[in-house]
Coordinates of C-alpha atoms in Angstrom, one line a residue:
M1409 CA -110.5 -48.5 72.4
P1410 CA -111.6 -47.4 75.9
Q1411 CA -114.2 -44.7 76.2
L1412 CA -114.0 -41.7 78.5
R1413 CA -116.5 -38.9 79.1
L1414 CA -114.6 -35.7 79.7
A1415 CA -116.1 -32.6 81.4
L1416 CA -114.1 -29.4 80.8
N1417 CA -115.6 -26.7 83.0
Q1418 CA -114.8 -23.4 81.3
I1419 CA -115.8 -21.0 84.1
D1420 CA -114.9 -17.8 85.9
S1421 CA -113.2 -17.4 89.3
A1422 CA -112.4 -14.4 91.5
V1423 CA -109.0 -13.7 92.9
G1424 CA -108.9 -14.3 96.6
D1425 CA -112.4 -15.7 97.0
L1426 CA -111.5 -19.2 98.1
D1427 CA -114.9 -20.0 99.4
G1428 CA -116.8 -18.7 96.4
N1429 CA -114.4 -20.5 94.0
A1430 CA -114.8 -23.7 95.9
D1431 CA -118.6 -23.4 95.7
A1432 CA -118.3 -23.0 91.9
V1433 CA -116.1 -26.2 91.7
V1434 CA -118.7 -28.2 93.7
R1435 CA -121.6 -26.8 91.7
W1436 CA -120.0 -27.5 88.3
T1437 CA -118.7 -30.9 89.4
R1438 CA -122.2 -31.9 90.4
Y1439 CA -123.4 -30.7 87.0
S1440 CA -120.7 -32.8 85.3
A1441 CA -121.3 -35.9 87.4
E1442 CA -125.0 -35.8 86.8
R1443 CA -124.2 -36.1 83.1
G1444 CA -122.0 -39.1 83.6
A1445 CA -118.6 -37.5 83.4
H1446 CA -115.6 -39.8 84.1
L1447 CA -113.0 -37.0 84.5
V1448 CA -113.8 -33.4 85.5
A1449 CA -111.4 -30.5 85.0
F1450 CA -111.3 -26.8 86.0
P1451 CA -109.0 -24.0 84.9
E1452 CA -105.5 -22.9 86.1
M1453 CA -105.5 -21.6 89.7
M1454 CA -109.3 -22.0 89.8
L1455 CA -109.4 -22.2 93.6
T1456 CA -107.5 -18.9 94.1
G1457 CA -108.4 -17.0 91.0
Y1458 CA -105.8 -15.8 88.5
P1459 CA -103.5 -13.9 88.5
V1460 CA -102.9 -13.7 92.3
E1461 CA -99.9 -11.4 91.8
D1462 CA -98.2 -10.5 95.1
L1463 CA -100.7 -12.5 97.1
A1464 CA -98.5 -15.4 96.1
L1465 CA -95.8 -14.0 98.3
R1466 CA -97.9 -14.0 101.4
P1467 CA -97.4 -17.3 103.3
S1468 CA -100.9 -16.8 104.9
F1469 CA -102.5 -16.9 101.5
V1470 CA -100.6 -19.9 100.3
A1471 CA -101.6 -21.7 103.5
A1472 CA -105.2 -20.7 103.0
S1473 CA -105.1 -22.1 99.4
R1474 CA -103.7 -25.4 100.6
A1475 CA -106.3 -25.7 103.4
A1476 CA -109.1 -24.8 100.9
L1477 CA -107.9 -27.6 98.6
L1478 CA -108.1 -30.2 101.4
A1479 CA -111.5 -28.9 102.5
L1480 CA -112.7 -29.0 98.9
A1481 CA -111.7 -32.7 98.5
A1482 CA -113.5 -33.6 101.7
R1483 CA -116.6 -31.6 100.7
L1484 CA -116.8 -33.2 97.2
D1485 CA -116.8 -36.6 98.9
R1486 CA -119.3 -35.6 101.6
E1487 CA -121.7 -34.4 98.9
G1488 CA -121.6 -37.6 97.0
L1489 CA -119.2 -36.5 94.3
G1490 CA -116.0 -38.2 95.5
G1491 CA -116.1 -41.0 92.9
V1492 CA -115.3 -38.8 89.9
P1493 CA -111.7 -37.5 89.7
V1494 CA -111.5 -33.7 89.6
V1495 CA -108.5 -31.7 88.3
V1496 CA -108.3 -28.2 89.8
G1497 CA -105.7 -25.4 89.8
Y1498 CA -104.6 -23.8 93.1
L1499 CA -101.7 -22.1 94.8
D1500 CA -99.1 -24.4 96.5
R1501 CA -95.6 -24.2 97.8
G1502 CA -92.6 -26.3 96.8
E1503 CA -91.3 -28.6 99.5
E1504 CA -87.7 -28.7 98.2
R1505 CA -85.1 -26.0 97.7
L1506 CA -84.2 -25.3 94.1
P1507 CA -80.6 -24.1 94.0
R1508 CA -80.6 -23.2 90.4
Y1509 CA -83.4 -20.7 90.9
G1510 CA -82.0 -19.4 94.2
R1511 CA -85.3 -20.1 96.0
P1512 CA -85.7 -21.8 99.3
A1513 CA -88.0 -24.6 100.2
G1514 CA -91.5 -23.3 100.7
S1515 CA -91.5 -21.0 97.6
P1516 CA -94.9 -20.6 95.9
Q1517 CA -95.9 -22.7 93.0
N1518 CA -98.6 -22.4 90.4
A1519 CA -100.1 -25.9 90.9
A1520 CA -102.9 -28.3 90.3
A1521 CA -104.3 -31.3 92.1
V1522 CA -106.4 -34.4 91.3
L1523 CA -109.1 -34.9 93.9
Q1524 CA -111.0 -38.2 94.5
H1525 CA -112.7 -40.0 97.3
G1526 CA -112.1 -37.1 99.7
E1527 CA -108.3 -37.1 99.1
V1528 CA -105.7 -35.2 97.2
V1529 CA -104.3 -38.1 95.2
L1530 CA -101.8 -36.1 93.1
T1531 CA -100.3 -32.6 92.9
F1532 CA -98.0 -31.0 90.4
A1533 CA -96.7 -27.5 89.5
K1534 CA -96.4 -25.7 86.3
H1535 CA -93.1 -26.6 84.6
H1536 CA -92.6 -23.6 82.2
L1537 CA -93.1 -20.2 83.9
P1538 CA -94.0 -17.3 81.6
N1539 CA -92.1 -14.1 82.1
Y1540 CA -93.2 -11.7 79.3
G1541 CA -96.1 -9.4 78.6
V1542 CA -98.5 -9.4 81.5
F1543 CA -96.9 -12.5 83.1
D1544 CA -94.4 -12.2 86.0
E1545 CA -94.4 -15.9 87.1
F1546 CA -90.6 -16.0 87.6
R1547 CA -91.2 -13.3 90.2
Y1548 CA -93.6 -15.5 92.2
F1549 CA -93.2 -19.2 91.5
V1550 CA -90.7 -22.1 91.3
P1551 CA -91.3 -24.7 88.6
G1552 CA -92.4 -28.3 88.9
D1553 CA -90.2 -31.0 87.5
T1554 CA -92.6 -33.9 87.2
L1555 CA -94.8 -35.4 84.5
P1556 CA -98.1 -36.3 86.2
V1557 CA -100.1 -39.1 84.6
I1558 CA -103.4 -40.5 85.9
R1559 CA -105.0 -43.7 84.7
V1560 CA -108.7 -43.2 84.3
H1561 CA -110.8 -46.2 83.1
G1562 CA -107.9 -47.7 81.3
V1563 CA -106.6 -44.5 79.7
D1564 CA -103.4 -42.7 80.7
V1565 CA -104.0 -39.0 80.9
A1566 CA -101.0 -36.7 81.1
L1567 CA -101.5 -33.3 82.8
A1568 CA -100.0 -29.9 82.2
I1569 CA -100.6 -26.2 83.0
C1570 CA -100.9 -23.4 80.4
E1571 CA -97.3 -22.3 79.6
D1572 CA -96.3 -26.0 79.5
L1573 CA -98.1 -26.0 76.1
W1574 CA -96.7 -22.7 74.8
Q1575 CA -93.0 -23.5 75.3
D1576 CA -91.0 -26.2 73.4
G1577 CA -89.9 -29.2 75.4
G1578 CA -91.2 -30.2 78.8
R1579 CA -94.5 -32.0 79.3
V1580 CA -95.6 -32.1 75.7
P1581 CA -92.8 -34.4 74.3
A1582 CA -92.7 -36.1 77.7
A1583 CA -96.4 -37.1 77.3
R1584 CA -95.4 -38.9 74.0
A1585 CA -92.5 -40.7 75.8
A1586 CA -94.8 -41.8 78.5
G1587 CA -97.4 -43.2 76.1
A1588 CA -100.3 -41.0 77.2
G1589 CA -103.6 -41.4 75.4
L1590 CA -104.7 -37.8 76.3
L1591 CA -102.8 -34.6 77.3
L1592 CA -105.1 -32.4 79.4
V1593 CA -103.9 -28.8 79.8
I1594 CA -105.6 -26.4 82.2
N1595 CA -105.2 -22.7 81.4
A1596 CA -105.9 -19.1 82.4
S1597 CA -104.9 -17.6 79.1
P1598 CA -105.8 -13.9 78.8
Y1599 CA -107.6 -12.7 75.7
E1600 CA -105.9 -10.7 72.9
V1601 CA -107.3 -9.9 69.4
N1602 CA -106.6 -12.9 67.1
K1603 CA -105.3 -15.1 69.9
D1604 CA -108.0 -17.7 69.3
D1605 CA -106.4 -18.5 65.9
T1606 CA -102.9 -18.6 67.5
R1607 CA -104.2 -21.0 70.2
L1608 CA -105.8 -23.3 67.7
D1609 CA -102.6 -23.6 65.6
L1610 CA -100.6 -24.2 68.8
V1611 CA -102.9 -26.9 70.1
R1612 CA -102.8 -28.7 66.8
K1613 CA -99.1 -28.6 66.7
R1614 CA -98.6 -29.8 70.2
A1615 CA -101.1 -32.7 69.7
G1616 CA -98.8 -33.9 66.9
E1617 CA -95.7 -33.6 69.2
A1618 CA -97.5 -35.4 72.1
G1619 CA -98.7 -38.1 69.8
C1620 CA -102.2 -38.1 71.4
A1621 CA -105.4 -36.2 71.7
L1622 CA -105.1 -32.9 73.5
A1623 CA -107.7 -31.1 75.6
Y1624 CA -107.1 -27.4 76.2
L1625 CA -109.4 -26.0 79.0
A1626 CA -109.5 -22.2 79.3
M1627 CA -110.9 -19.8 81.8
T1628 CA -113.5 -17.2 81.1
G1629 CA -114.5 -13.9 82.9
G1630 CA -112.3 -11.0 83.9
Q1631 CA -109.8 -9.9 86.5
D1632 CA -108.8 -6.2 86.7
E1633 CA -107.4 -5.4 83.2
L1634 CA -107.4 -9.0 82.0
V1635 CA -110.3 -10.8 80.3
F1636 CA -110.5 -14.5 79.6
D1637 CA -112.4 -15.6 76.6
G1638 CA -112.8 -19.3 77.2
D1639 CA -112.7 -20.9 73.7
S1640 CA -111.7 -24.3 75.1
L1641 CA -110.5 -26.8 72.5
V1642 CA -110.2 -30.6 72.1
V1643 CA -108.3 -32.0 69.1
D1644 CA -107.4 -35.6 68.2
A1645 CA -103.9 -36.9 67.7
Q1646 CA -103.9 -35.6 64.1
G1647 CA -104.9 -32.1 65.2
A1648 CA -108.5 -32.2 63.9
V1649 CA -110.9 -30.2 66.1
V1650 CA -113.3 -32.6 68.0
A1651 CA -114.9 -30.0 70.3
R1652 CA -114.7 -26.2 70.9
G1653 CA -116.3 -24.2 73.6
P1654 CA -118.0 -20.8 73.3
Q1655 CA -116.3 -17.5 73.6
F1656 CA -116.8 -15.2 76.7
A1657 CA -119.3 -17.6 78.3
E1658 CA -119.3 -20.2 81.0
E1659 CA -119.8 -23.7 79.8
C1660 CA -119.3 -27.4 80.8
L1661 CA -117.9 -28.8 77.6
L1662 CA -118.8 -32.5 77.7
L1663 CA -117.2 -34.9 75.2
D1664 CA -117.3 -38.7 74.8
M1665 CA -113.9 -39.8 73.5
E1666 CA -112.4 -43.0 72.3
L1667 CA -108.7 -43.1 73.4
P1668 CA -105.9 -45.6 73.2
A1669 CA -105.7 -48.2 76.0
A1670 CA -102.9 -47.7 78.5
A1671 CA -99.9 -50.0 78.5
P1672 CA -100.1 -52.9 81.0
E1673 CA -97.3 -51.4 83.0
P1674 CA -97.7 -47.8 84.2
P1675 CA -95.0 -45.4 82.9
S1676 CA -92.1 -44.7 85.4
G1677 CA -88.7 -43.2 85.6
T1678 CA -87.7 -40.0 83.7
V1679 CA -88.8 -38.8 80.3
G1680 CA -87.6 -35.8 78.3
A1681 CA -87.3 -34.0 75.0
D1682 CA -84.0 -35.6 74.1
G1683 CA -81.3 -38.0 75.3
T1684 CA -79.1 -35.4 76.8
G1685 CA -81.0 -35.1 80.1
A1686 CA -82.1 -31.5 79.3
D1687 CA -85.6 -30.7 80.5
R1688 CA -86.2 -34.2 81.7
L1689 CA -89.1 -34.9 84.0
T1690 CA -89.9 -37.6 86.6
V1691 CA -93.1 -39.5 85.8
V1692 CA -95.6 -39.4 88.7
H1693 CA -98.3 -42.0 88.0
R1694 CA -101.5 -42.7 89.8
T1695 CA -104.0 -45.4 88.8
L1696 CA -107.4 -44.2 89.6
S1697 CA -109.3 -46.9 87.7
A1698 CA -107.4 -49.5 85.8
R1699 CA -110.2 -51.2 83.8
P1700 CA -111.9 -49.7 80.7
L1701 CA -115.6 -49.1 81.0
P1702 CA -118.1 -51.3 79.3
R1703 CA -119.2 -49.8 76.0
Y1704 CA -121.8 -47.1 76.4
P1705 CA -123.9 -45.0 74.0
V1706 CA -122.3 -41.8 72.9
E1707 CA -124.3 -38.8 74.1
Y1708 CA -121.7 -36.0 73.7
P1709 CA -120.0 -36.4 70.3
G1710 CA -118.5 -33.0 70.3
G1711 CA -118.8 -30.1 67.9
A1712 CA -117.8 -26.5 67.8
H1713 CA -119.7 -23.5 69.0
P1714 CA -120.2 -20.7 66.5
R1715 CA -117.3 -18.3 66.2
L1716 CA -117.6 -14.6 66.8
G1717 CA -116.6 -12.1 64.1
D1718 CA -113.6 -9.8 64.8
E1719 CA -115.6 -6.8 66.0
E1720 CA -118.1 -8.8 68.0
E1721 CA -115.2 -10.6 69.7
M1722 CA -113.5 -7.3 70.7
Y1723 CA -116.8 -5.9 71.9
Q1724 CA -117.6 -8.9 74.0
A1725 CA -114.2 -8.7 75.6
L1726 CA -114.8 -5.0 76.5
V1727 CA -118.2 -5.9 78.0
T1728 CA -116.7 -8.8 79.9
G1729 CA -114.0 -6.5 81.4
V1730 CA -116.5 -3.9 82.6
R1731 CA -118.9 -6.5 84.0
A1732 CA -116.2 -8.3 85.9
Y1733 CA -114.6 -5.1 87.3
V1734 CA -117.9 -3.8 88.6
R1735 CA -119.3 -7.0 90.0
K1736 CA -116.2 -8.5 91.5
N1737 CA -115.4 -5.2 93.2
R1738 CA -118.9 -5.1 94.6
F1739 CA -120.0 -1.9 92.9
R1740 CA -123.4 -1.6 91.5
T1741 CA -123.6 1.5 89.3
V1742 CA -121.3 3.5 87.0
L1743 CA -121.2 7.2 86.0
I1744 CA -120.1 8.5 82.6
G1745 CA -119.6 12.0 81.3
L1746 CA -121.5 12.2 78.0
S1747 CA -120.1 14.7 75.6
G1748 CA -122.0 13.6 72.5
G1749 CA -118.8 12.2 71.0
I1750 CA -117.9 8.7 69.9
D1751 CA -115.7 7.7 72.8
S1752 CA -118.3 8.4 75.6
A1753 CA -121.0 6.9 73.4
L1754 CA -119.2 3.6 72.9
T1755 CA -118.2 3.5 76.6
A1756 CA -121.9 4.0 77.6
A1757 CA -123.1 1.3 75.2
I1758 CA -120.5 -1.1 76.6
A1759 CA -121.6 -0.3 80.2
C1760 CA -125.3 -0.7 79.4
D1761 CA -124.6 -4.1 77.9
A1762 CA -122.3 -5.1 80.8
I1763 CA -124.5 -4.2 83.8
G1764 CA -127.8 -3.0 82.4
P1765 CA -128.9 0.6 81.5
E1766 CA -130.7 0.9 84.8
N1767 CA -127.3 0.9 86.5
V1768 CA -125.6 3.4 84.2
Y1769 CA -125.8 7.1 84.9
G1770 CA -124.8 9.7 82.3
V1771 CA -124.0 13.4 82.8
S1772 CA -123.8 16.0 80.1
M1773 CA -121.6 18.9 81.2
P1774 CA -121.7 21.5 78.4
S1775 CA -119.6 24.6 78.4
R1776 CA -119.9 27.8 76.3
Y1777 CA -118.1 26.0 73.5
S1778 CA -120.3 22.9 73.4
S1779 CA -122.3 22.7 70.2
Q1780 CA -126.0 22.2 70.2
H1781 CA -125.6 19.0 68.2
S1782 CA -123.3 17.5 70.9
R1783 CA -125.9 18.3 73.6
D1784 CA -128.6 16.7 71.5
D1785 CA -126.5 13.7 70.6
A1786 CA -125.8 13.0 74.3
A1787 CA -129.5 13.2 75.1
E1788 CA -130.4 11.0 72.2
L1789 CA -127.8 8.4 73.3
A1790 CA -129.5 8.3 76.7
R1791 CA -132.9 8.0 75.1
R1792 CA -131.8 5.1 72.9
T1793 CA -130.0 3.1 75.6
G1794 CA -132.4 3.9 78.5
L1795 CA -129.6 5.0 80.9
H1796 CA -130.2 7.7 83.5
Y1797 CA -129.4 11.1 82.3
R1798 CA -129.0 14.7 83.5
T1799 CA -127.3 17.9 82.4
V1800 CA -125.1 20.1 84.6
E1801 CA -123.8 23.3 83.0
I1802 CA -120.1 24.0 83.8
A1803 CA -120.2 27.5 82.3
P1804 CA -120.9 29.2 85.7
M1805 CA -118.0 27.3 87.3
F1806 CA -115.7 28.1 84.4
D1807 CA -116.6 31.8 84.6
A1808 CA -115.9 31.9 88.4
Y1809 CA -112.4 30.4 87.8
M1810 CA -111.7 32.8 85.0
A1811 CA -112.8 35.7 87.1
S1812 CA -110.3 34.7 89.8
T1813 CA -107.2 33.9 87.7
E1814 CA -105.9 34.7 84.2
L1815 CA -105.8 31.7 82.0
T1816 CA -105.4 31.5 78.2
G1817 CA -104.7 29.0 75.5
L1818 CA -104.2 25.4 76.6
A1819 CA -104.6 26.2 80.3
E1820 CA -108.0 27.7 79.6
E1821 CA -109.1 24.7 77.5
N1822 CA -107.9 22.1 80.1
L1823 CA -109.7 24.0 82.9
Q1824 CA -113.0 22.9 81.3
S1825 CA -111.9 19.3 81.2
R1826 CA -110.8 19.5 84.8
L1827 CA -114.0 21.0 86.0
R1828 CA -115.8 18.1 84.4
G1829 CA -113.5 15.6 86.1
T1830 CA -114.0 17.3 89.5
L1831 CA -117.8 17.3 89.0
L1832 CA -117.9 13.6 88.0
M1833 CA -115.8 12.6 91.1
A1834 CA -118.0 14.8 93.3
I1835 CA -121.2 13.1 92.0
S1836 CA -119.4 9.7 92.5
N1837 CA -118.6 10.5 96.1
Q1838 CA -122.1 11.8 96.7
E1839 CA -124.1 9.0 95.0
G1840 CA -121.7 6.0 95.0
Q1841 CA -121.3 5.3 91.3
I1842 CA -117.8 4.6 90.0
V1843 CA -116.6 6.8 87.1
L1844 CA -115.7 5.2 83.8
A1845 CA -113.1 7.1 81.9
P1846 CA -113.7 7.3 78.1
G1847 CA -110.2 7.7 76.8
N1848 CA -109.0 5.6 73.9
K1849 CA -105.6 4.2 73.1
S1850 CA -104.8 6.7 70.4
E1851 CA -105.3 9.6 72.8
L1852 CA -103.5 8.0 75.7
A1853 CA -100.6 7.2 73.4
V1854 CA -100.0 10.8 72.3
G1855 CA -101.1 12.5 75.6
Y1856 CA -104.3 13.9 74.1
S1857 CA -106.1 13.8 77.4
T1858 CA -106.2 16.1 80.4
L1859 CA -104.8 14.9 83.7
Y1860 CA -107.5 15.2 86.4
G1861 CA -110.0 15.9 83.7
D1862 CA -111.2 13.4 81.2
S1863 CA -108.7 10.9 82.7
V1864 CA -110.4 10.6 86.0
G1865 CA -112.2 7.4 86.9
A1866 CA -112.0 3.9 88.4
Y1867 CA -111.9 2.1 85.1
G1868 CA -111.2 2.8 81.4
P1869 CA -113.2 0.4 79.2
I1870 CA -111.6 1.5 75.9
K1871 CA -108.1 2.5 77.0
D1872 CA -106.7 -0.3 74.8
V1873 CA -108.8 0.5 71.7
Y1874 CA -107.4 2.7 69.0
K1875 CA -109.7 5.5 67.7
S1876 CA -110.1 3.8 64.3
A1877 CA -111.3 0.7 66.1
V1878 CA -113.6 2.8 68.3
F1879 CA -115.5 3.7 65.1
R1880 CA -115.6 0.1 63.9
L1881 CA -116.9 -1.2 67.2
A1882 CA -119.6 1.5 67.4
R1883 CA -120.8 0.8 63.8
W1884 CA -120.8 -2.9 64.6
R1885 CA -122.9 -2.4 67.7
N1886 CA -125.4 -0.4 65.8
A1887 CA -125.6 -2.9 63.0
H1888 CA -125.9 -5.7 65.5
A1889 CA -128.9 -4.0 67.1
A1890 CA -130.5 -3.3 63.8
A1891 CA -130.2 -6.9 62.8
R1892 CA -132.0 -8.0 65.9
G1893 CA -134.8 -5.5 65.4
E1894 CA -133.6 -3.2 68.3
T1895 CA -132.8 0.5 68.4
P1896 CA -129.1 1.1 67.6
P1897 CA -127.7 2.7 70.7
I1898 CA -125.4 5.3 69.1
P1899 CA -126.8 8.2 67.2
E1900 CA -125.8 8.3 63.5
R1901 CA -124.5 11.9 63.8
T1902 CA -122.1 10.8 66.6
L1903 CA -120.6 8.3 64.1
T1904 CA -120.3 10.7 61.2
K1905 CA -119.2 14.1 62.7
P1906 CA -115.5 14.9 62.9
P1907 CA -114.1 14.2 66.4
S1908 CA -113.6 17.3 68.6
A1909 CA -113.0 18.0 72.3
E1910 CA -115.0 21.3 71.9
L1911 CA -112.7 23.3 74.2
R1912 CA -112.5 26.3 71.9
P1913 CA -114.5 27.6 68.9
G1914 CA -114.4 25.3 65.9
Q1915 CA -111.9 22.9 67.4
L1916 CA -111.2 19.5 65.7
D1917 CA -108.9 16.7 66.8
T1918 CA -107.1 17.0 63.4
D1919 CA -106.0 20.5 64.4
S1920 CA -103.5 18.8 66.8
L1921 CA -103.2 15.3 65.5
P1922 CA -102.8 13.5 62.2
D1923 CA -105.8 11.7 60.7
Y1924 CA -106.6 8.8 63.0
S1925 CA -106.2 6.2 60.3
V1926 CA -102.6 7.4 59.8
L1927 CA -101.9 8.0 63.5
D1928 CA -103.1 4.6 64.5
A1929 CA -101.0 2.8 61.9
V1930 CA -97.9 4.6 63.2
L1931 CA -98.9 3.9 66.9
E1932 CA -99.5 0.3 66.3
R1933 CA -96.0 -0.1 64.9
Y1934 CA -94.3 1.9 67.7
V1935 CA -96.4 0.8 70.7
D1936 CA -97.6 -2.7 69.9
L1937 CA -94.7 -4.0 67.7
D1938 CA -91.8 -2.0 69.2
H1939 CA -90.7 -0.7 65.8
G1940 CA -88.2 2.1 65.8
R1941 CA -88.4 5.4 63.8
D1942 CA -86.4 4.3 60.9
E1943 CA -88.4 1.1 60.6
I1944 CA -91.7 3.0 60.6
V1945 CA -90.4 5.5 58.0
A1946 CA -89.2 2.6 55.8
A1947 CA -92.8 1.2 55.9
G1948 CA -93.9 4.3 53.9
F1949 CA -94.7 6.9 56.5
D1950 CA -93.6 10.6 56.3
E1951 CA -90.5 11.0 58.4
E1952 CA -91.5 14.3 60.0
L1953 CA -94.9 12.9 60.9
V1954 CA -93.3 9.9 62.5
R1955 CA -90.9 12.0 64.4
R1956 CA -93.7 14.2 65.7
V1957 CA -95.9 11.2 66.7
L1958 CA -93.0 9.4 68.5
R1959 CA -92.1 12.6 70.4
M1960 CA -95.7 12.9 71.6
V1961 CA -95.8 9.3 72.7
D1962 CA -92.5 9.5 74.6
A1963 CA -93.4 12.7 76.4
A1964 CA -96.8 11.4 77.6
E1965 CA -95.5 8.4 79.7
Y1966 CA -96.2 10.3 83.0
K1967 CA -99.8 10.9 82.0
R1968 CA -100.4 7.2 81.2
R1969 CA -99.1 6.2 84.6
Q1970 CA -101.9 8.1 86.2
Y1971 CA -104.7 6.7 84.0
P1972 CA -107.1 4.2 85.5
P1973 CA -106.9 0.5 84.7
G1974 CA -108.9 -0.8 81.7
T1975 CA -109.6 -3.8 79.6
K1976 CA -106.6 -5.3 77.7
I1977 CA -107.5 -6.5 74.2
S1978 CA -104.2 -5.9 72.3
R1979 CA -100.8 -7.6 72.5
K1980 CA -99.4 -4.6 74.4
V1981 CA -101.7 -2.5 76.7
F1982 CA -100.3 0.5 78.4
G1983 CA -99.3 -0.4 82.0
K1984 CA -99.6 -4.2 82.1
D1985 CA -97.5 -4.9 79.1
R1986 CA -95.7 -1.7 78.0
R1987 CA -93.6 -0.5 80.9
L1988 CA -91.2 2.4 80.1
P1989 CA -89.4 4.7 82.5
I1990 CA -90.9 8.2 82.9
T1991 CA -87.4 9.8 83.2
N1992 CA -85.8 8.6 80.0
G1993 CA -83.1 10.3 77.9
W1994 CA -83.6 8.0 74.9
R1995 CA -85.9 9.4 72.3
E1996 CA -86.9 7.7 69.0
G1997 CA -88.4 11.0 67.6

């Protein structure tokens, strides 16, 4: 069988940075070519970054993407890299009107191109457009209706983009009908907990349906609330894993493959999932190199990078999200209010791991109700991590407010939080750090946060992490440090003391909320799985508790709309995924 050395460049890109992304393509293509790659691939929309959202609706940006693609092809050739074919994602526009979609000619497309010898030798657009969760591609794009096939050293390689793999029909069965020896799929698939297992099962299944080996190239890095975990995969026609990339790291995954020889005559005409004409695609074939290569020694036999455990995977996703947000928005330093509690401690540890403790600033802002152990724990966290640390007492500010107006109960408690929020934003304005908000998903769900208080900030690193998981991640981070002979960053007392906002004497979270293990179990069903009240009660939860929790969730929608963006790690993050009306007469509780 013919041999082919494949280079899957699992790398990061930045939305809108056409020049920087093109530089990365050239740099990694050179790396691939120097190692003898015969086919080089990059992720979905690599040239523009992903997702571009409403930038896709700007004709000027679409034109810039198309121009950047032509310039990239010419540059690769000029720098001596034109001989190797390069598959790269970009933003294009459709040249034909698609009546069934009601879109005119010139509508945007999520596209990819094959570049060689200074030319764009083939272009195609994503066939299946996702329109669920964080995806709004029906809002932006029109689909492609071709099956692109390139012949590389005697092997026919079918090409597809991300959702083409996730939906039945389309390019997967068409690849079998066209007799492809390899199906190469480029992706920008966002991370979710346990999605790596889902992807593996899917890739194995689709390889069987395509009747050939399948290479799944994924993006890594972060963009606003989304993180991309890499974890690129190559399986053979039977679904056995041949190679697997690392998680949350850039990598050129090189692999020597033996693949079936292409048929003497290139595929042509239309292919589809069945004989009815439904979902049928026109084959677009380009022969780049017809003859198989002479036999060569195998240097890259494949193999799988070690897998991360569940907590480490989640933690690395959170670190990746903070690092990407800070660096890609050209910030340098961050500011965190340190209460001595678990949320701010985990947020600080994530920030230190993401951008270095020298770029992390912590402020303790005790009030008359702050315990000595909380003050000590905040200082101890700073000592263990090495972040910058100061204390600013809010008691004089609080006393001045209370002398001017009469506040009691919840209003008095929330004033303390709002004073802290104002102080953090003032320091941010003065010194240039961006504020990280430490709220977790449990608190955001039930409205247990103060608007313009602990909710202020530019980014919320743990906004999609339930409180129970906050404790698990903190314990994992400490254990990870201990195993490496390092100082665990989070003080032990922070892990063991009962959670408290410390806004009144003796206050505990459980005064207002159920135990977090119970609360999170209810929230996961209601928020992430969209279960209704009766369904949750039938799962064994107390009916009155369920009613109470659901009422709190429904009433807090307006608060969540004003919370900063933060890293998505679950199947349904507030904002990007879960979008409910604020004014809403339907109540589950």
